[in-house]
C-alpha cells in the first residue's frame, strides 16, 4: 500500500514505480470508482489505439492497398 498526499488543488502524485508498472503516462486517462471508503483508480484505454493497431495489422497482412489517400 502506498500513502500519497493530496495537494491544495486536489491532485495526487502516483508513485513512479506504479505509473511505470501500469503504463500510466502524462495525458493518460484514469477512472475513479469508490467502494465504500476505498478508491479504485483504473486506467482507461484510448479507443483510437485499438483501431490504429487493427489498421496496422491489416496493412501488414496485405489486406489494404495503402495507408495514403485513394487515387481518383
PDB file of C-alpha atoms in Angstrom:
ATOM      1  CA  UNK A   1       0.000   0.000   0.000  1.00  0.00           C
ATOM      2  CA  UNK A   2       1.256   3.437  -0.942  1.00  0.00           C
ATOM      3  CA  UNK A   3       0.422   6.563   1.016  1.00  0.00           C
ATOM      4  CA  UNK A   4       0.147   9.732  -1.062  1.00  0.00           C
ATOM      5  CA  UNK A   5      -0.729  13.316  -0.202  1.00  0.00           C
ATOM      6  CA  UNK A   6      -3.419  15.453  -1.828  1.00  0.00           C
ATOM      7  CA  UNK A   7      -2.139  18.955  -2.685  1.00  0.00           C
ATOM      8  CA  UNK A   8      -4.113  22.196  -2.325  1.00  0.00           C
ATOM      9  CA  UNK A   9      -5.507  21.767  -5.877  1.00  0.00           C
ATOM     10  CA  UNK A  10      -6.810  18.249  -5.154  1.00  0.00           C
ATOM     11  CA  UNK A  11      -4.045  16.496  -7.083  1.00  0.00           C
ATOM     12  CA  UNK A  12      -2.274  13.331  -6.017  1.00  0.00           C
ATOM     13  CA  UNK A  13       1.084  12.088  -7.229  1.00  0.00           C
ATOM     14  CA  UNK A  14       1.151   8.454  -8.271  1.00  0.00           C
ATOM     15  CA  UNK A  15       4.499   6.876  -7.411  1.00  0.00           C
ATOM     16  CA  UNK A  16       6.796   6.385 -10.417  1.00  0.00           C
ATOM     17  CA  UNK A  17       7.081   2.621  -9.958  1.00  0.00           C
ATOM     18  CA  UNK A  18       3.280   2.303 -10.041  1.00  0.00           C
ATOM     19  CA  UNK A  19       2.932   4.547 -13.122  1.00  0.00           C
ATOM     20  CA  UNK A  20       5.593   2.543 -14.941  1.00  0.00           C
ATOM     21  CA  UNK A  21       4.094  -0.811 -13.883  1.00  0.00           C
ATOM     22  CA  UNK A  22       0.692   0.138 -15.305  1.00  0.00           C
ATOM     23  CA  UNK A  23       1.774   2.162 -18.355  1.00  0.00           C
ATOM     24  CA  UNK A  24       0.409   5.451 -16.978  1.00  0.00           C
ATOM     25  CA  UNK A  25       1.978   8.425 -18.763  1.00  0.00           C
ATOM     26  CA  UNK A  26       1.232  12.151 -18.870  1.00  0.00           C
ATOM     27  CA  UNK A  27      -2.152  12.519 -20.554  1.00  0.00           C
ATOM     28  CA  UNK A  28      -3.329   9.024 -19.570  1.00  0.00           C
ATOM     29  CA  UNK A  29      -6.995   8.886 -18.654  1.00  0.00           C
ATOM     30  CA  UNK A  30      -7.997   7.271 -15.358  1.00  0.00           C
ATOM     31  CA  UNK A  31     -11.403   6.291 -14.000  1.00  0.00           C
ATOM     32  CA  UNK A  32     -12.028   6.608 -10.274  1.00  0.00           C
ATOM     33  CA  UNK A  33     -14.506   4.300  -8.548  1.00  0.00           C
ATOM     34  CA  UNK A  34     -15.444   4.248  -4.885  1.00  0.00           C
ATOM     35  CA  UNK A  35     -16.452   1.157  -2.925  1.00  0.00           C
ATOM     36  CA  UNK A  36     -17.296   2.495   0.498  1.00  0.00           C
ATOM     37  CA  UNK A  37     -14.140   4.224   1.721  1.00  0.00           C
ATOM     38  CA  UNK A  38     -11.902   2.523  -0.858  1.00  0.00           C
ATOM     39  CA  UNK A  39     -10.985   4.436  -4.030  1.00  0.00           C
ATOM     40  CA  UNK A  40     -10.021   2.455  -7.127  1.00  0.00           C
ATOM     41  CA  UNK A  41      -8.014   4.110  -9.896  1.00  0.00           C
ATOM     42  CA  UNK A  42      -8.475   2.334 -13.221  1.00  0.00           C
ATOM     43  CA  UNK A  43      -6.558   3.194 -16.431  1.00  0.00           C
ATOM     44  CA  UNK A  44      -8.942   3.886 -19.337  1.00  0.00           C
ATOM     45  CA  UNK A  45      -7.564   2.772 -22.715  1.00  0.00           C
ATOM     46  CA  UNK A  46      -7.717   5.147 -25.655  1.00  0.00           C
ATOM     47  CA  UNK A  47     -10.149   3.573 -28.173  1.00  0.00           C
ATOM     48  CA  UNK A  48      -8.157   5.007 -31.079  1.00  0.00           C
ATOM     49  CA  UNK A  49      -5.101   2.964 -30.050  1.00  0.00           C
ATOM     50  CA  UNK A  50      -7.039  -0.272 -30.670  1.00  0.00           C
ATOM     51  CA  UNK A  51      -8.309   0.988 -34.037  1.00  0.00           C
ATOM     52  CA  UNK A  52      -4.802   2.007 -35.098  1.00  0.00           C
ATOM     53  CA  UNK A  53      -3.376  -1.392 -34.103  1.00  0.00           C
ATOM     54  CA  UNK A  54      -6.116  -3.156 -36.091  1.00  0.00           C
ATOM     55  CA  UNK A  55      -5.457  -0.988 -39.160  1.00  0.00           C
ATOM     56  CA  UNK A  56      -1.704  -1.620 -38.966  1.00  0.00           C
ATOM     57  CA  UNK A  57      -2.268  -5.375 -38.581  1.00  0.00           C
ATOM     58  CA  UNK A  58      -4.472  -5.396 -41.705  1.00  0.00           C
ATOM     59  CA  UNK A  59      -1.881  -3.383 -43.613  1.00  0.00           C
ATOM     60  CA  UNK A  60       0.947  -5.739 -42.578  1.00  0.00           C
ATOM     61  CA  UNK A  61      -1.187  -8.719 -43.625  1.00  0.00           C
ATOM     62  CA  UNK A  62      -1.643  -7.199 -47.093  1.00  0.00           C
ATOM     63  CA  UNK A  63      -5.363  -6.628 -46.652  1.00  0.00           C
ATOM     64  CA  UNK A  64      -5.138  -2.946 -47.579  1.00  0.00           C
ATOM     65  CA  UNK A  65      -3.835  -1.156 -50.641  1.00  0.00           C
ATOM     66  CA  UNK A  66      -2.067   1.563 -48.684  1.00  0.00           C
ATOM     67  CA  UNK A  67      -2.357   3.986 -45.835  1.00  0.00           C
ATOM     68  CA  UNK A  68      -2.396   7.109 -48.005  1.00  0.00           C
ATOM     69  CA  UNK A  69      -5.266   8.801 -49.859  1.00  0.00           C
ATOM     70  CA  UNK A  70      -7.105   6.857 -52.542  1.00  0.00           C
ATOM     71  CA  UNK A  71      -6.365   7.729 -56.158  1.00  0.00           C
ATOM     72  CA  UNK A  72      -9.183   9.487 -58.044  1.00  0.00           C
TER      73      UNK A  72
END
